[in-house]
Amino acid sequence: MQSVRSLAATKHGMSRTRPYHIWCGMKTRCDNKLRDGARWYAGVSYTPSWESFSAFWCDMSEGYADDLTLERKDVTKGYSKENCIWIPLKDQSKNRRDTILIDIDGVKMCLSDYAKKVGLNRAMLYSRYKNGVPLSELAKPSRKQAINPIRRTM
């Protein structure tokens, strides 16, 4: 049973939950300019009402699941109900400022996904892209693969 003092200090009863820790992380990324990675969050803020966890949770509880993480749809904008969604961690890494997005036949995808799609090494495609190889030639097999093709099974 909680003491009267701890009940009075608890505003939402969620301080030991994953959503609360995600909210704390969001605030730290925006507010603490001395932390590692602060350069990625320069100028990024959160909506003023989200100073309170209760307001954040009221806006973002819908769609939450323990296997999801908080994502800004547009990385150039701050955290707000309109700009945030819950997505799997593996998808979140595709929405970074340094992610290379390419357009293949009208479909936008990150270079890593394209590498998986065509069955080539991501680092090789990245190197080709950085060296100015046209998109139409990115997926050509390497010389090693052309000489000694290896079947890949997934």
mmCIF file of C-alpha atoms in Angstrom:
data_model
loop_
_atom_site.group_PDB
_atom_site.id
_atom_site.type_symbol
_atom_site.label_atom_id
_atom_site.label_comp_id
_atom_site.label_asym_id
_atom_site.label_seq_id
_atom_site.Cartn_x
_atom_site.Cartn_y
_atom_site.Cartn_z
ATOM 1 C CA MET A 1 0.000 0.000 0.000
ATOM 2 C CA GLN A 2 1.349 3.434 -0.945
ATOM 3 C CA SER A 3 1.873 6.068 1.677
ATOM 4 C CA VAL A 4 -0.157 9.271 1.631
ATOM 5 C CA ARG A 5 2.997 11.176 0.740
ATOM 6 C CA SER A 6 3.755 9.017 -2.320
ATOM 7 C CA LEU A 7 0.120 9.129 -3.451
ATOM 8 C CA ALA A 8 0.165 12.918 -3.244
ATOM 9 C CA ALA A 9 3.371 13.041 -5.297
ATOM 10 C CA THR A 10 1.980 10.689 -7.971
ATOM 11 C CA LYS A 11 0.033 12.546 -10.612
ATOM 12 C CA HIS A 12 -0.580 9.796 -13.107
ATOM 13 C CA GLY A 13 0.596 6.526 -11.563
ATOM 14 C CA MET A 14 2.747 5.668 -14.591
ATOM 15 C CA SER A 15 6.221 6.722 -13.486
ATOM 16 C CA ARG A 16 7.523 3.148 -13.691
ATOM 17 C CA THR A 17 6.103 2.402 -17.119
ATOM 18 C CA ARG A 18 7.700 2.295 -20.550
ATOM 19 C CA PRO A 19 5.601 5.204 -21.936
ATOM 20 C CA TYR A 20 6.779 7.400 -19.064
ATOM 21 C CA HIS A 21 10.427 6.566 -19.804
ATOM 22 C CA ILE A 22 9.892 7.260 -23.508
ATOM 23 C CA TRP A 23 8.424 10.662 -22.568
ATOM 24 C CA CYS A 24 11.418 11.371 -20.297
ATOM 25 C CA GLY A 25 13.772 10.449 -23.146
ATOM 26 C CA MET A 26 11.975 12.791 -25.524
ATOM 27 C CA LYS A 27 12.241 15.655 -23.037
ATOM 28 C CA THR A 28 15.929 14.949 -22.397
ATOM 29 C CA ARG A 29 16.723 14.887 -26.128
ATOM 30 C CA CYS A 30 15.068 18.283 -26.571
ATOM 31 C CA ASP A 31 16.034 20.016 -23.311
ATOM 32 C CA ASN A 32 19.568 18.818 -22.534
ATOM 33 C CA LYS A 33 21.892 20.521 -24.995
ATOM 34 C CA LEU A 34 24.986 18.893 -23.414
ATOM 35 C CA ARG A 35 24.048 15.257 -24.004
ATOM 36 C CA ASP A 36 25.636 13.007 -26.635
ATOM 37 C CA GLY A 37 23.784 13.331 -29.906
ATOM 38 C CA ALA A 38 22.481 16.812 -29.061
ATOM 39 C CA ARG A 39 23.457 18.025 -32.527
ATOM 40 C CA TRP A 40 20.698 15.849 -34.029
ATOM 41 C CA TYR A 41 18.115 17.581 -31.843
ATOM 42 C CA ALA A 42 19.275 21.191 -32.221
ATOM 43 C CA GLY A 43 16.128 23.253 -32.712
ATOM 44 C CA VAL A 44 13.827 20.286 -32.012
ATOM 45 C CA SER A 45 11.265 20.908 -29.297
ATOM 46 C CA TYR A 46 8.004 19.472 -28.075
ATOM 47 C CA THR A 47 4.583 21.018 -27.868
ATOM 48 C CA PRO A 48 4.311 23.069 -24.611
ATOM 49 C CA SER A 49 1.472 20.959 -23.229
ATOM 50 C CA TRP A 50 3.790 17.926 -23.308
ATOM 51 C CA GLU A 51 5.771 19.404 -20.435
ATOM 52 C CA SER A 52 3.281 17.282 -18.489
ATOM 53 C CA PHE A 53 3.352 13.505 -18.928
ATOM 54 C CA SER A 54 -0.423 13.376 -18.474
ATOM 55 C CA ALA A 55 -0.978 15.645 -21.495
ATOM 56 C CA PHE A 56 1.542 13.641 -23.559
ATOM 57 C CA TRP A 57 -0.165 10.371 -22.649
ATOM 58 C CA CYS A 58 -3.638 11.782 -23.321
ATOM 59 C CA ASP A 59 -2.482 12.654 -26.867
ATOM 60 C CA MET A 60 -0.368 9.569 -27.578
ATOM 61 C CA SER A 61 -1.879 6.611 -25.701
ATOM 62 C CA GLU A 62 -3.920 5.563 -28.727
ATOM 63 C CA GLY A 63 -1.936 3.144 -30.855
ATOM 64 C CA TYR A 64 0.727 2.505 -28.194
ATOM 65 C CA ALA A 65 2.091 -1.020 -27.731
ATOM 66 C CA ASP A 66 5.163 -2.224 -25.839
ATOM 67 C CA ASP A 67 6.941 -3.215 -29.057
ATOM 68 C CA LEU A 68 6.637 0.292 -30.563
ATOM 69 C CA THR A 69 8.662 3.473 -30.206
ATOM 70 C CA LEU A 70 7.833 7.164 -30.523
ATOM 71 C CA GLU A 71 8.587 8.511 -33.997
ATOM 72 C CA ARG A 72 8.448 11.977 -35.525
ATOM 73 C CA LYS A 73 6.939 11.688 -39.018
ATOM 74 C CA ASP A 74 8.940 14.713 -40.171
ATOM 75 C CA VAL A 75 12.391 14.802 -38.554
ATOM 76 C CA THR A 76 12.694 18.531 -39.234
ATOM 77 C CA LYS A 77 9.720 19.266 -36.957
ATOM 78 C CA GLY A 78 9.283 18.885 -33.217
ATOM 79 C CA TYR A 79 7.339 16.430 -31.110
ATOM 80 C CA SER A 80 3.572 16.978 -31.251
ATOM 81 C CA LYS A 81 0.411 14.937 -31.607
ATOM 82 C CA GLU A 82 0.269 15.817 -35.309
ATOM 83 C CA ASN A 83 3.899 14.864 -35.991
ATOM 84 C CA CYS A 84 4.285 11.732 -33.828
ATOM 85 C CA ILE A 85 3.260 8.113 -34.249
ATOM 86 C CA TRP A 86 4.170 4.762 -32.673
ATOM 87 C CA ILE A 87 6.225 2.477 -34.947
ATOM 88 C CA PRO A 88 8.503 -0.582 -34.619
ATOM 89 C CA LEU A 89 12.135 0.214 -33.805
ATOM 90 C CA LYS A 90 13.378 -1.415 -37.031
ATOM 91 C CA ASP A 91 11.323 1.110 -39.014
ATOM 92 C CA GLN A 92 12.364 4.093 -36.920
ATOM 93 C CA SER A 93 15.973 3.850 -38.043
ATOM 94 C CA LYS A 94 14.801 4.553 -41.596
ATOM 95 C CA ASN A 95 13.535 8.022 -40.682
ATOM 96 C CA ARG A 96 16.747 9.819 -39.788
ATOM 97 C CA ARG A 97 18.244 12.977 -41.193
ATOM 98 C CA ASP A 98 21.152 10.985 -42.599
ATOM 99 C CA THR A 99 19.057 8.214 -44.178
ATOM 100 C CA ILE A 100 19.511 7.998 -47.939
ATOM 101 C CA LEU A 101 16.141 7.783 -49.663
ATOM 102 C CA ILE A 102 16.030 6.776 -53.301
ATOM 103 C CA ASP A 103 13.168 6.705 -55.788
ATOM 104 C CA ILE A 104 12.976 3.478 -57.759
ATOM 105 C CA ASP A 105 10.123 3.300 -60.264
ATOM 106 C CA GLY A 106 8.111 5.868 -58.293
ATOM 107 C CA VAL A 107 8.597 4.097 -54.956
ATOM 108 C CA LYS A 108 10.644 5.827 -52.245
ATOM 109 C CA MET A 109 12.730 3.558 -50.056
ATOM 110 C CA CYS A 110 15.861 3.779 -47.988
ATOM 111 C CA LEU A 111 19.066 2.452 -49.470
ATOM 112 C CA SER A 112 19.202 -0.394 -46.909
ATOM 113 C CA ASP A 113 15.769 -1.686 -47.940
ATOM 114 C CA TYR A 114 16.745 -1.475 -51.589
ATOM 115 C CA ALA A 115 19.894 -3.483 -50.909
ATOM 116 C CA LYS A 116 17.792 -6.219 -49.283
ATOM 117 C CA LYS A 117 15.301 -6.131 -52.157
ATOM 118 C CA VAL A 118 17.959 -6.662 -54.825
ATOM 119 C CA GLY A 119 20.075 -9.037 -52.706
ATOM 120 C CA LEU A 120 23.240 -6.936 -52.591
ATOM 121 C CA ASN A 121 25.426 -5.741 -49.755
ATOM 122 C CA ARG A 122 24.234 -2.437 -48.232
ATOM 123 C CA ALA A 123 27.785 -1.099 -47.885
ATOM 124 C CA MET A 124 28.484 -1.757 -51.561
ATOM 125 C CA LEU A 125 25.308 0.064 -52.648
ATOM 126 C CA TYR A 126 26.126 2.937 -50.289
ATOM 127 C CA SER A 127 29.614 3.215 -51.785
ATOM 128 C CA ARG A 128 28.218 3.164 -55.311
ATOM 129 C CA TYR A 129 25.657 5.841 -54.410
ATOM 130 C CA LYS A 130 28.286 8.079 -52.786
ATOM 131 C CA ASN A 131 30.530 7.671 -55.846
ATOM 132 C CA GLY A 132 27.779 8.947 -58.140
ATOM 133 C CA VAL A 133 26.682 5.710 -59.773
ATOM 134 C CA PRO A 134 23.289 6.348 -61.448
ATOM 135 C CA LEU A 135 20.280 4.775 -59.697
ATOM 136 C CA SER A 136 19.612 2.612 -62.740
ATOM 137 C CA GLU A 137 23.017 0.940 -62.256
ATOM 138 C CA LEU A 138 23.093 0.620 -58.449
ATOM 139 C CA ALA A 139 21.769 -2.937 -58.461
ATOM 140 C CA LYS A 140 24.111 -4.348 -61.082
ATOM 141 C CA PRO A 141 25.984 -7.364 -59.747
ATOM 142 C CA SER A 142 29.518 -6.812 -58.580
ATOM 143 C CA ARG A 143 32.355 -8.150 -60.709
ATOM 144 C CA LYS A 144 32.861 -10.966 -58.211
ATOM 145 C CA GLN A 145 29.202 -11.958 -58.408
ATOM 146 C CA ALA A 146 29.223 -11.797 -62.221
ATOM 147 C CA ILE A 147 32.245 -14.137 -62.373
ATOM 148 C CA ASN A 148 31.242 -16.486 -59.549
ATOM 149 C CA PRO A 149 27.513 -16.118 -58.828
ATOM 150 C CA ILE A 150 26.391 -17.400 -55.452
ATOM 151 C CA ARG A 151 22.798 -18.343 -54.834
ATOM 152 C CA ARG A 152 21.343 -16.670 -51.799
ATOM 153 C CA THR A 153 18.581 -18.249 -49.806
ATOM 154 C CA MET A 154 16.580 -16.258 -47.328
#
